[in-house]
C-alpha cells in the first residue's frame, strides 16, 4: 500500500489544521490525448495535479507542506506541478515558514519531454533560496521516490528521512534491465539500505517522523513550543483557500506510459532528423572537451576533489578562452566506457569547480557530453542523486558568470547537474533528455525499438531546445563535428569566449537573480524565445 498525499497530511499535521495553497494548475500546451489522461488522472486520484501544497500546524508549530500524490500519473512532475511546488516554496520563504516536503514520484513527466526535465532546476533553485534565507527544509521520502525528483528537491533537505520499505533511487530498474540486459541488484534502492550507507538520516513511520520533525524544528528555531500550543488559533492560516476532495484511487507508472504511448504522433521526418543527431553525437571521432582545451591558452590541468577522490570521466582545468580567464569543468567522452560513467566523485569535483570559480571570482565554463550518470550499485550507495541535487542548487545560485556548453550527448541527471547557467550553447547535433532514448522507450513501450519516435516526441534536439528556451545559441557543425574536429573546436571556443566577454561586462550582482529568473519562467506560457 502506498500512502496518499491526503493520508500523509492527516497523519503529519494537527487535526483540521491544513489549509491548501493550491490554485488551478497553470495551462500548458498539451495534445488532446494527454489532456484526456490528465482528466482521468484527476478523477482517479482526487487531486488536480501530482502535488498538494499548503500550510498547517505540526504539534502547534506553523509549517508549510508539499506532498506528492503518486496516484496522479505516478507522481510525475511536469510544468504545472513544478510551478505549484516553486510557488509554495517561494510563499514559505516569504512567510518565513519552515518547509516540510514529502516526494513520491516516478520522476519527470515524460509526456512533456525535456522541458519537464529542466523544471527540476527551478525547484532546486527555489529550495536553495529558501535555505539561504535561513529557513528549515525537511524532507520525508515516500514509496517510491525515483529519478529527477530524488536527484533534485528530494535530496536537498537539512534533514532527510524515509518511510519503511520505500523504493528510493536515481535509476529505474527497468531502464537498467533494458540498457544492460540484466536486472539491477536487489536491496540497493531501499530506504533501509540508503540509511545504512549514510545517504539519508533515518527510516521512520509518519507518526514517528512527526515527532522527530517537531524536535528538529524546535532545534532549528531555538524556540520550544509546549504541547498546548497545538490549540493555537487557526487565524494564522492564510484565508481564501479550499481543500480538495479525498484521494480515492492510485495509479501506477504504467498509466503515464500508456498516455505517452498513445500520444506519439507519426512524424517520420522529425523522427529521422532527431535520431540522426543522436547517432552523430555518439560517433567515436566526435571532438570532446579535451579537443576544446587544445585551443585554450594558459591551461592548468587540475585533478580530483581535493578530498581523496577522482573520476576519470571528467576534466577540471583553468585556462583562457581567447583571453577570457575561467575555470573549466566537463565530461570527458573518451573516459566514459560501458558502465563507467559520471559517478558521485565527478559530481563532487564539479562542485569543486564551482567553489573555485566563486572564490577566485572567475567565470565558470561547463561542458556537457555524457551518456548519463553512473548506473550502478556503488553510485546509488555513495549518494549519486544527492550530489546531482547539490550541483544544481550550487550552480543556479553561483555569484559568478557561467556558460554551459551542450557539446554532444546530454543524458539524465549527469547532464542536468551542469546545465543551469547564464548562457547555454549547443552544438548542432547535441541533445538533452531525462533518459537515453532507448531507456525512455523501455519505460513506455517495454522495448528499445521506439527510441527514435520518443527522441522526437520529447523535443530533445538542439533546435527544439532553442525553440523551448533551454538553449540560447546553436554553434554550427558543418555538417558534422566529427568530420571537421579542429574547425569545430575553434568555432566553439570562439563562441564561448564571446559569451564570457559579454557576461563579464555585466554587473556581477545581477547574474544570480537573472539566472534564477530564467529558470523560474522556463516552460511557462509565453516564456520561450
Short mmCIF file of C-alpha atoms in Angstrom, two decimals:
data_model
loop_
_atom_site.label_atom_id
_atom_site.label_comp_id
_atom_site.label_asym_id
_atom_site.label_seq_id
_atom_site.Cartn_x
_atom_site.Cartn_y
_atom_site.Cartn_z
CA UNK A 1 0.00 0.00 0.00
CA UNK A 2 1.20 3.50 -0.86
CA UNK A 3 0.50 6.48 1.36
CA UNK A 4 -1.54 9.10 -0.46
CA UNK A 5 -0.92 12.83 -0.12
CA UNK A 6 -4.12 13.23 1.91
CA UNK A 7 -3.18 10.38 4.23
CA UNK A 8 0.25 11.92 4.78
CA UNK A 9 -1.22 15.31 5.66
CA UNK A 10 -3.76 13.75 8.03
CA UNK A 11 -1.05 11.86 9.93
CA UNK A 12 1.60 14.58 9.86
CA UNK A 13 -0.34 17.71 10.79
CA UNK A 14 -2.54 18.63 13.74
CA UNK A 15 -6.21 17.75 13.24
CA UNK A 16 -8.09 20.08 10.87
CA UNK A 17 -5.13 22.48 10.62
CA UNK A 18 -4.24 22.03 6.94
CA UNK A 19 -5.13 24.86 4.56
CA UNK A 20 -4.45 24.44 0.85
CA UNK A 21 -2.41 27.00 -1.06
CA UNK A 22 -3.23 25.44 -4.39
CA UNK A 23 -4.77 27.28 -7.29
CA UNK A 24 -5.81 25.67 -10.58
CA UNK A 25 -2.77 24.28 -12.42
CA UNK A 26 -1.15 26.59 -14.96
CA UNK A 27 -2.15 25.89 -18.53
CA UNK A 28 0.48 24.26 -20.74
CA UNK A 29 0.20 23.27 -24.37
CA UNK A 30 -0.92 19.64 -24.46
CA UNK A 31 -2.33 17.27 -27.02
CA UNK A 32 -5.95 16.09 -26.77
CA UNK A 33 -4.82 12.63 -25.63
CA UNK A 34 -2.58 13.99 -22.91
CA UNK A 35 -5.38 16.34 -21.79
CA UNK A 36 -7.66 13.32 -21.52
CA UNK A 37 -5.01 11.47 -19.49
CA UNK A 38 -4.80 14.44 -17.10
CA UNK A 39 -8.57 14.47 -16.71
CA UNK A 40 -8.71 10.76 -15.95
CA UNK A 41 -5.81 11.06 -13.50
CA UNK A 42 -7.63 13.84 -11.62
CA UNK A 43 -10.78 11.74 -11.32
CA UNK A 44 -8.93 8.64 -10.17
CA UNK A 45 -6.56 10.38 -7.73
CA UNK A 46 -8.93 13.00 -6.39
CA UNK A 47 -6.40 15.75 -6.97
CA UNK A 48 -5.96 18.21 -9.82
CA UNK A 49 -2.20 17.61 -10.09
CA UNK A 50 0.52 15.33 -8.75
CA UNK A 51 1.28 17.56 -5.77
CA UNK A 52 -0.64 19.29 -2.96
CA UNK A 53 0.73 22.32 -1.13
CA UNK A 54 -0.35 24.42 1.80
CA UNK A 55 0.26 25.07 5.47
CA UNK A 56 -0.79 23.63 8.79
CA UNK A 57 0.29 23.03 12.36
CA UNK A 58 2.82 20.38 13.30
CA UNK A 59 2.42 19.94 17.06
CA UNK A 60 1.43 23.57 17.25
CA UNK A 61 4.18 24.85 15.02
CA UNK A 62 3.14 26.57 11.79
CA UNK A 63 4.76 24.87 8.79
CA UNK A 64 4.45 24.87 5.01
CA UNK A 65 3.99 21.48 3.37
CA UNK A 66 4.43 19.97 -0.08
CA UNK A 67 3.07 16.46 -0.65
CA UNK A 68 3.26 14.45 -3.86
CA UNK A 69 0.36 12.25 -4.95
CA UNK A 70 1.60 9.10 -6.69
CA UNK A 71 -1.93 8.29 -7.81
CA UNK A 72 -1.78 11.17 -10.31
CA UNK A 73 0.28 9.88 -13.24
CA UNK A 74 2.78 8.17 -10.95
CA UNK A 75 3.50 11.41 -9.11
CA UNK A 76 5.37 12.66 -12.15
CA UNK A 77 6.49 16.29 -12.28
CA UNK A 78 5.69 18.43 -15.30
CA UNK A 79 5.50 22.17 -15.79
CA UNK A 80 2.24 22.67 -13.85
CA UNK A 81 3.35 20.54 -10.90
CA UNK A 82 6.73 22.26 -10.80
CA UNK A 83 5.08 25.68 -10.85
CA UNK A 84 2.90 24.67 -7.90
CA UNK A 85 5.94 23.42 -5.96
CA UNK A 86 8.01 26.52 -6.65
CA UNK A 87 5.14 28.84 -5.77
CA UNK A 88 4.76 27.04 -2.45
CA UNK A 89 8.49 27.21 -1.69
CA UNK A 90 8.55 30.92 -2.50
CA UNK A 91 5.49 31.54 -0.34
CA UNK A 92 7.05 29.65 2.57
CA UNK A 93 10.18 31.79 2.20
CA UNK A 94 8.15 35.00 2.07
CA UNK A 95 6.23 34.00 5.21
CA UNK A 96 9.36 32.77 6.98
CA UNK A 97 7.92 29.28 7.49
CA UNK A 98 9.83 26.02 7.81
CA UNK A 99 9.04 23.73 4.88
CA UNK A 100 8.29 20.00 5.05
CA UNK A 101 8.38 18.27 1.66
CA UNK A 102 7.28 14.70 1.02
CA UNK A 103 8.01 13.47 -2.51
CA UNK A 104 6.75 10.23 -4.02
CA UNK A 105 7.28 10.12 -7.76
CA UNK A 106 8.47 8.16 -10.72
CA UNK A 107 10.35 11.30 -11.82
CA UNK A 108 9.95 13.62 -14.78
CA UNK A 109 6.64 13.58 -16.68
CA UNK A 110 7.71 12.14 -20.00
CA UNK A 111 4.65 13.40 -21.84
CA UNK A 112 6.10 16.93 -21.59
CA UNK A 113 9.60 15.98 -22.72
CA UNK A 114 12.84 17.72 -21.90
CA UNK A 115 11.15 20.95 -20.77
CA UNK A 116 9.61 18.98 -17.88
CA UNK A 117 13.04 17.54 -17.06
CA UNK A 118 14.54 21.02 -16.76
CA UNK A 119 11.84 22.00 -14.24
CA UNK A 120 13.97 20.29 -11.59
CA UNK A 121 16.41 23.21 -11.91
CA UNK A 122 13.89 25.82 -10.86
CA UNK A 123 12.61 23.68 -7.99
CA UNK A 124 16.14 23.17 -6.71
CA UNK A 125 16.82 26.89 -7.11
CA UNK A 126 13.76 27.82 -5.08
CA UNK A 127 14.72 25.38 -2.32
CA UNK A 128 18.28 26.74 -2.28
CA UNK A 129 16.93 30.28 -1.89
CA UNK A 130 14.66 29.15 0.96
CA UNK A 131 17.60 27.57 2.77
CA UNK A 132 19.85 30.57 2.09
CA UNK A 133 17.24 32.77 3.75
CA UNK A 134 17.78 30.73 6.92
CA UNK A 135 14.56 28.68 6.91
CA UNK A 136 14.47 24.91 7.55
CA UNK A 137 13.77 22.42 4.77
CA UNK A 138 12.82 18.95 5.99
CA UNK A 139 12.24 16.00 3.63
CA UNK A 140 10.23 12.81 4.11
CA UNK A 141 10.61 10.41 1.17
CA UNK A 142 7.70 8.09 0.41
CA UNK A 143 7.44 4.96 -1.68
CA UNK A 144 8.61 5.30 -4.41
CA UNK A 145 10.84 8.34 -4.95
CA UNK A 146 12.93 7.98 -8.09
CA UNK A 147 14.82 9.77 -10.86
CA UNK A 148 14.93 13.53 -11.18
CA UNK A 149 12.73 14.13 -8.14
CA UNK A 150 15.16 12.27 -5.87
CA UNK A 151 18.07 13.96 -7.66
CA UNK A 152 16.74 17.48 -7.00
CA UNK A 153 14.35 18.66 -4.29
CA UNK A 154 14.14 15.17 -2.74
CA UNK A 155 17.82 15.35 -1.77
CA UNK A 156 18.26 18.93 -0.57
CA UNK A 157 16.83 18.64 2.94
CA UNK A 158 18.63 19.87 6.02
CA UNK A 159 17.46 16.51 7.32
CA UNK A 160 16.00 13.65 5.24
CA UNK A 161 14.00 10.64 6.39
CA UNK A 162 12.03 7.98 4.53
CA UNK A 163 9.12 5.66 5.18
CA UNK A 164 9.93 2.00 5.84
CA UNK A 165 10.41 -0.17 2.78
CA UNK A 166 10.34 2.75 0.37
CA UNK A 167 11.92 2.30 -3.06
CA UNK A 168 14.31 5.23 -3.40
CA UNK A 169 16.91 5.74 -6.09
CA UNK A 170 18.14 7.57 -9.12
CA UNK A 171 17.98 4.77 -11.66
CA UNK A 172 14.80 2.96 -12.69
CA UNK A 173 15.37 -0.81 -12.55
CA UNK A 174 13.50 -1.34 -15.83
CA UNK A 175 15.80 1.10 -17.62
CA UNK A 176 18.88 -0.69 -16.30
CA UNK A 177 17.49 -4.04 -17.47
CA UNK A 178 16.80 -2.64 -20.94
CA UNK A 179 20.20 -0.99 -21.33
CA UNK A 180 22.42 -3.71 -19.86
CA UNK A 181 20.39 -6.90 -20.29
CA UNK A 182 20.43 -7.92 -16.63
CA UNK A 183 18.45 -6.94 -13.53
CA UNK A 184 19.65 -4.26 -11.16
CA UNK A 185 20.98 -5.75 -7.87
CA UNK A 186 18.25 -6.25 -5.29
CA UNK A 187 18.16 -4.44 -1.98
CA UNK A 188 20.13 -1.39 -3.12
CA UNK A 189 17.36 1.14 -3.70
CA UNK A 190 15.63 0.75 -0.36
CA UNK A 191 15.21 3.29 2.40
CA UNK A 192 16.90 0.93 4.85
CA UNK A 193 19.98 0.41 2.68
CA UNK A 194 20.39 4.12 1.96
CA UNK A 195 20.16 4.79 5.70
CA UNK A 196 22.88 2.22 6.41
CA UNK A 197 25.04 3.85 3.73
CA UNK A 198 24.58 7.34 5.18
CA UNK A 199 22.61 8.75 2.24
CA UNK A 200 19.54 9.56 4.37
CA UNK A 201 19.15 10.22 8.09
CA UNK A 202 16.68 7.54 9.07
CA UNK A 203 13.71 5.32 8.31
CA UNK A 204 10.54 6.26 10.20
CA UNK A 205 6.81 5.78 10.07
CA UNK A 206 4.84 9.01 9.64
CA UNK A 207 3.83 9.28 13.33
CA UNK A 208 7.45 8.91 14.42
CA UNK A 209 8.61 11.33 11.72
CA UNK A 210 6.07 13.83 13.04
CA UNK A 211 7.75 13.72 16.47
CA UNK A 212 11.27 13.88 15.03
CA UNK A 213 10.37 16.77 12.71
CA UNK A 214 8.90 18.66 15.66
CA UNK A 215 12.12 18.16 17.64
CA UNK A 216 14.28 19.21 14.70
CA UNK A 217 12.24 22.35 14.05
CA UNK A 218 12.50 23.22 17.72
CA UNK A 219 16.28 23.00 17.48
CA UNK A 220 16.39 24.90 14.20
CA UNK A 221 14.28 27.76 15.52
CA UNK A 222 15.69 27.91 19.02
CA UNK A 223 12.11 28.14 20.31
CA UNK A 224 10.42 25.22 22.07
CA UNK A 225 6.63 25.17 21.88
CA UNK A 226 4.67 23.41 24.63
CA UNK A 227 2.16 20.79 23.54
CA UNK A 228 -0.66 23.15 24.49
CA UNK A 229 0.37 25.30 21.56
CA UNK A 230 -1.35 22.74 19.34
CA UNK A 231 -4.50 24.65 20.09
CA UNK A 232 -3.17 27.86 18.62
CA UNK A 233 -5.89 29.82 16.91
CA UNK A 234 -6.18 28.90 13.25
CA UNK A 235 -6.47 32.57 12.36
CA UNK A 236 -2.76 32.39 11.47
CA UNK A 237 -3.70 30.39 8.46
CA UNK A 238 -3.98 32.11 5.14
CA UNK A 239 -7.61 32.51 4.09
CA UNK A 240 -9.35 32.14 0.75
CA UNK A 241 -8.04 28.60 0.26
CA UNK A 242 -10.03 25.46 -0.34
CA UNK A 243 -9.22 21.83 0.27
CA UNK A 244 -9.56 19.17 -2.40
CA UNK A 245 -11.68 16.02 -2.14
CA UNK A 246 -10.02 12.99 -0.54
CA UNK A 247 -7.88 10.65 -2.58
CA UNK A 248 -9.76 7.50 -3.50
CA UNK A 249 -7.55 5.71 -6.02
CA UNK A 250 -3.96 5.20 -7.11
CA UNK A 251 -2.25 4.87 -10.45
CA UNK A 252 0.98 3.13 -11.37
CA UNK A 253 3.84 4.14 -13.66
CA UNK A 254 2.06 2.26 -16.42
CA UNK A 255 -0.65 4.95 -16.58
CA UNK A 256 1.89 7.58 -17.62
CA UNK A 257 3.45 5.13 -20.05
CA UNK A 258 0.12 4.37 -21.70
CA UNK A 259 -0.63 8.08 -22.02
CA UNK A 260 2.57 8.97 -23.84
CA UNK A 261 2.46 5.77 -25.90
CA UNK A 262 -0.87 6.76 -27.41
CA UNK A 263 0.21 10.39 -27.66
CA UNK A 264 3.12 9.92 -30.06
CA UNK A 265 2.28 11.25 -33.49
CA UNK A 266 3.74 9.60 -36.54
CA UNK A 267 6.14 12.15 -37.99
CA UNK A 268 8.81 10.15 -39.72
CA UNK A 269 10.80 13.16 -40.93
CA UNK A 270 11.12 14.58 -37.41
CA UNK A 271 11.98 11.14 -36.04
CA UNK A 272 14.73 10.72 -38.62
CA UNK A 273 16.16 14.22 -38.07
CA UNK A 274 16.40 13.91 -34.31
CA UNK A 275 17.60 10.32 -34.33
CA UNK A 276 20.29 11.21 -36.86
CA UNK A 277 21.61 13.80 -34.40
CA UNK A 278 21.60 11.22 -31.60
CA UNK A 279 23.66 8.84 -33.73
CA UNK A 280 26.03 11.59 -34.84
CA UNK A 281 26.58 12.64 -31.21
CA UNK A 282 27.76 9.10 -30.46
CA UNK A 283 30.43 8.89 -33.16
CA UNK A 284 33.75 7.91 -31.54
CA UNK A 285 35.61 10.53 -33.61
CA UNK A 286 33.48 13.39 -32.31
CA UNK A 287 35.57 16.12 -30.60
CA UNK A 288 35.14 16.42 -26.85
CA UNK A 289 36.26 18.68 -24.03
CA UNK A 290 39.94 17.79 -24.48
CA UNK A 291 39.75 18.91 -28.10
CA UNK A 292 38.35 22.27 -26.97
CA UNK A 293 41.10 22.66 -24.38
CA UNK A 294 43.77 22.28 -27.08
CA UNK A 295 42.65 25.70 -28.31
CA UNK A 296 42.63 27.28 -24.84
CA UNK A 297 45.70 29.19 -23.69
CA UNK A 298 47.46 29.12 -20.31
CA UNK A 299 45.92 25.78 -19.42
CA UNK A 300 46.41 24.45 -15.91
CA UNK A 301 45.05 20.88 -15.55
CA UNK A 302 43.65 20.03 -12.12
CA UNK A 303 42.59 16.68 -10.73
CA UNK A 304 40.13 15.31 -8.24
CA UNK A 305 38.02 16.70 -5.46
CA UNK A 306 40.92 17.70 -3.24
CA UNK A 307 39.49 15.27 -0.67
CA UNK A 308 40.90 12.00 -1.90
CA UNK A 309 38.54 11.28 -4.81
CA UNK A 310 38.96 11.48 -8.57
CA UNK A 311 36.90 10.38 -11.56
CA UNK A 312 38.47 9.98 -14.99
CA UNK A 313 35.16 10.60 -16.72
CA UNK A 314 35.55 14.34 -16.03
CA UNK A 315 38.10 17.09 -16.69
CA UNK A 316 38.89 20.12 -14.50
CA UNK A 317 41.23 22.93 -15.57
CA UNK A 318 41.99 26.64 -15.52
CA UNK A 319 42.57 28.49 -18.77
CA UNK A 320 41.78 31.37 -21.09
CA UNK A 321 39.30 31.24 -23.97
CA UNK A 322 40.75 33.81 -26.38
CA UNK A 323 41.96 35.87 -23.45
CA UNK A 324 38.93 35.30 -21.21
CA UNK A 325 40.03 33.62 -17.94
CA UNK A 326 37.84 30.92 -16.44
CA UNK A 327 37.51 27.64 -14.60
CA UNK A 328 36.55 24.75 -16.90
CA UNK A 329 34.82 21.54 -15.90
CA UNK A 330 33.13 18.95 -18.06
CA UNK A 331 32.51 15.39 -19.12
CA UNK A 332 35.30 13.54 -20.93
CA UNK A 333 33.60 11.44 -23.58
CA UNK A 334 36.73 9.32 -24.03
CA UNK A 335 36.76 8.40 -20.34
CA UNK A 336 33.22 7.01 -20.45
CA UNK A 337 33.15 3.36 -21.41
CA UNK A 338 30.27 0.95 -20.84
CA UNK A 339 29.01 1.42 -17.29
CA UNK A 340 31.99 3.62 -16.36
CA UNK A 341 30.23 6.97 -16.47
CA UNK A 342 29.99 10.05 -14.26
CA UNK A 343 29.83 8.96 -10.62
CA UNK A 344 29.49 10.76 -7.28
CA UNK A 345 33.20 11.69 -7.23
CA UNK A 346 32.90 13.50 -10.57
CA UNK A 347 29.94 15.46 -9.22
CA UNK A 348 31.92 16.42 -6.14
CA UNK A 349 34.70 17.51 -8.49
CA UNK A 350 32.12 19.61 -10.34
CA UNK A 351 31.24 21.27 -7.05
CA UNK A 352 34.95 21.94 -6.51
CA UNK A 353 34.99 23.78 -9.85
CA UNK A 354 32.05 25.89 -8.70
CA UNK A 355 33.77 26.70 -5.42
CA UNK A 356 36.98 27.66 -7.25
CA UNK A 357 35.09 29.98 -9.58
CA UNK A 358 33.24 31.55 -6.67
CA UNK A 359 36.33 32.10 -4.53
CA UNK A 360 38.57 33.32 -7.37
CA UNK A 361 35.80 35.50 -8.88
CA UNK A 362 36.31 33.76 -12.22
CA UNK A 363 33.71 32.73 -14.81
CA UNK A 364 32.84 29.04 -14.98
CA UNK A 365 32.53 27.05 -18.21
CA UNK A 366 30.76 23.69 -18.01
CA UNK A 367 30.85 21.15 -20.84
CA UNK A 368 28.05 18.56 -21.10
CA UNK A 369 28.87 15.43 -23.06
CA UNK A 370 27.66 12.37 -21.19
CA UNK A 371 25.80 9.12 -21.71
CA UNK A 372 24.44 9.70 -18.20
CA UNK A 373 25.39 9.47 -14.56
CA UNK A 374 26.70 6.14 -13.35
CA UNK A 375 24.08 3.40 -13.22
CA UNK A 376 25.45 1.11 -10.55
CA UNK A 377 25.01 -0.20 -7.03
CA UNK A 378 28.08 1.74 -5.89
CA UNK A 379 26.84 5.04 -7.30
CA UNK A 380 23.44 4.71 -5.63
CA UNK A 381 25.01 3.87 -2.28
CA UNK A 382 27.58 6.67 -2.46
CA UNK A 383 24.95 9.35 -2.85
CA UNK A 384 24.74 9.96 -6.60
CA UNK A 385 21.30 11.59 -6.54
CA UNK A 386 22.07 13.96 -3.63
CA UNK A 387 25.25 15.10 -5.38
CA UNK A 388 23.29 15.88 -8.56
CA UNK A 389 20.85 17.90 -6.47
CA UNK A 390 23.65 19.83 -4.75
CA UNK A 391 25.33 20.59 -8.08
CA UNK A 392 22.10 22.03 -9.48
CA UNK A 393 21.46 24.11 -6.36
CA UNK A 394 25.05 25.39 -6.22
CA UNK A 395 25.15 26.26 -9.89
CA UNK A 396 21.84 28.09 -10.09
CA UNK A 397 22.86 30.33 -7.15
CA UNK A 398 26.53 30.89 -8.08
CA UNK A 399 27.75 34.50 -7.84
CA UNK A 400 29.95 34.44 -10.95
CA UNK A 401 29.33 34.28 -14.73
CA UNK A 402 28.52 30.82 -16.06
CA UNK A 403 28.40 29.32 -19.54
CA UNK A 404 27.15 25.79 -20.16
CA UNK A 405 28.02 24.01 -23.40
CA UNK A 406 25.91 21.12 -24.65
CA UNK A 407 28.61 19.50 -26.74
CA UNK A 408 27.21 16.07 -27.54
CA UNK A 409 25.08 13.64 -25.61
CA UNK A 410 23.19 15.12 -22.65
CA UNK A 411 21.59 12.29 -20.74
CA UNK A 412 19.84 12.49 -17.40
CA UNK A 413 20.93 13.97 -14.11
CA UNK A 414 24.60 13.91 -15.05
CA UNK A 415 23.81 16.44 -17.78
CA UNK A 416 21.28 18.45 -15.78
CA UNK A 417 23.83 18.92 -12.99
CA UNK A 418 25.93 21.11 -15.32
CA UNK A 419 23.12 22.89 -17.18
CA UNK A 420 21.77 25.92 -15.24
CA UNK A 421 23.99 28.73 -16.49
CA UNK A 422 23.69 32.36 -17.58
CA UNK A 423 24.14 31.29 -21.19
CA UNK A 424 23.70 27.83 -22.72
CA UNK A 425 25.32 26.94 -26.05
CA UNK A 426 24.67 23.77 -28.04
CA UNK A 427 26.35 22.11 -30.97
CA UNK A 428 24.07 21.37 -33.92
CA UNK A 429 23.76 17.67 -33.11
CA UNK A 430 23.80 17.93 -29.31
CA UNK A 431 20.76 16.90 -27.29
CA UNK A 432 19.39 16.85 -23.75
CA UNK A 433 16.97 14.27 -22.33
CA UNK A 434 15.96 12.80 -18.97
CA UNK A 435 16.90 9.33 -20.25
CA UNK A 436 18.71 7.97 -23.29
CA UNK A 437 16.04 7.46 -25.95
CA UNK A 438 16.44 3.70 -25.60
CA UNK A 439 15.70 3.98 -21.87
CA UNK A 440 12.62 6.10 -22.47
CA UNK A 441 11.42 3.52 -24.98
CA UNK A 442 11.95 0.78 -22.40
CA UNK A 443 9.64 2.58 -19.98
CA UNK A 444 6.93 3.49 -22.45
CA UNK A 445 6.94 0.51 -24.83
CA UNK A 446 8.90 -2.07 -22.77
CA UNK A 447 11.40 -2.37 -25.62
CA UNK A 448 14.07 -0.17 -27.20
CA UNK A 449 12.63 -0.21 -30.71
CA UNK A 450 10.81 3.13 -30.43
CA UNK A 451 13.78 5.24 -29.37
CA UNK A 452 13.70 7.44 -32.48
CA UNK A 453 10.00 8.25 -32.06
CA UNK A 454 10.45 9.20 -28.41
CA UNK A 455 13.54 11.31 -29.12
CA UNK A 456 11.48 13.46 -31.48
CA UNK A 457 8.35 13.50 -29.29
CA UNK A 458 10.30 14.67 -26.24
CA UNK A 459 11.94 17.54 -28.16
CA UNK A 460 15.48 16.67 -27.12
CA UNK A 461 17.37 18.11 -30.13
CA UNK A 462 19.30 21.38 -30.18
CA UNK A 463 16.78 23.18 -32.47
CA UNK A 464 13.90 22.13 -30.20
CA UNK A 465 15.83 23.17 -27.09
CA UNK A 466 16.47 26.56 -28.68
CA UNK A 467 12.79 27.00 -29.50
CA UNK A 468 11.80 25.98 -25.97
CA UNK A 469 14.21 28.42 -24.31
CA UNK A 470 16.55 25.81 -22.81
CA UNK A 471 19.40 26.77 -25.17
CA UNK A 472 20.43 30.32 -26.16
CA UNK A 473 22.58 29.70 -29.23
CA UNK A 474 23.50 26.87 -31.58
CA UNK A 475 27.11 26.60 -32.71
CA UNK A 476 27.05 25.01 -36.18
CA UNK A 477 28.60 21.76 -37.23
CA UNK A 478 29.44 21.82 -40.94
CA UNK A 479 27.83 19.34 -41.26
CA UNK A 480 29.26 17.06 -38.54
CA UNK A 481 31.86 17.97 -35.91
CA UNK A 482 33.48 14.54 -36.26
CA UNK A 483 34.41 15.42 -39.87
CA UNK A 484 35.87 18.85 -39.00
CA UNK A 485 37.15 18.47 -35.42
CA UNK A 486 39.69 21.31 -35.47
CA UNK A 487 37.47 23.87 -37.18
CA UNK A 488 34.54 22.98 -34.97
CA UNK A 489 36.62 23.20 -31.79
CA UNK A 490 37.89 26.65 -32.79
CA UNK A 491 34.35 27.75 -33.62
CA UNK A 492 33.07 26.59 -30.23
CA UNK A 493 35.96 28.17 -28.34
CA UNK A 494 35.28 31.47 -30.09
CA UNK A 495 31.58 31.26 -29.21
CA UNK A 496 32.39 30.56 -25.56
CA UNK A 497 34.86 33.47 -25.47
CA UNK A 498 32.21 35.79 -26.93
CA UNK A 499 29.71 34.80 -24.23
CA UNK A 500 32.28 35.16 -21.46
CA UNK A 501 33.21 38.66 -22.60
CA UNK A 502 29.56 39.72 -22.70
CA UNK A 503 28.84 38.27 -19.26
CA UNK A 504 31.93 39.82 -17.67
CA UNK A 505 30.77 43.23 -18.93
CA UNK A 506 27.59 42.93 -16.86
CA UNK A 507 27.43 43.83 -13.14
CA UNK A 508 28.21 40.60 -11.33
CA UNK A 509 25.50 41.22 -8.75
CA UNK A 510 22.82 40.95 -11.46
CA UNK A 511 23.75 37.48 -12.63
CA UNK A 512 22.30 35.17 -9.93
CA UNK A 513 18.94 36.95 -9.99
CA UNK A 514 18.77 36.90 -13.80
CA UNK A 515 19.75 33.22 -13.85
CA UNK A 516 17.12 32.23 -11.32
CA UNK A 517 14.51 34.28 -13.18
CA UNK A 518 15.44 32.49 -16.41
CA UNK A 519 14.83 29.05 -14.95
CA UNK A 520 11.86 30.21 -12.90
CA UNK A 521 9.97 31.08 -16.10
CA UNK A 522 11.13 28.14 -18.21
CA UNK A 523 8.23 26.14 -19.61
CA UNK A 524 5.55 28.64 -18.60
CA UNK A 525 3.27 30.12 -21.28
CA UNK A 526 4.99 32.97 -23.14
CA UNK A 527 8.43 32.19 -21.71
CA UNK A 528 10.13 30.71 -24.77
CA UNK A 529 12.29 32.70 -27.15
#
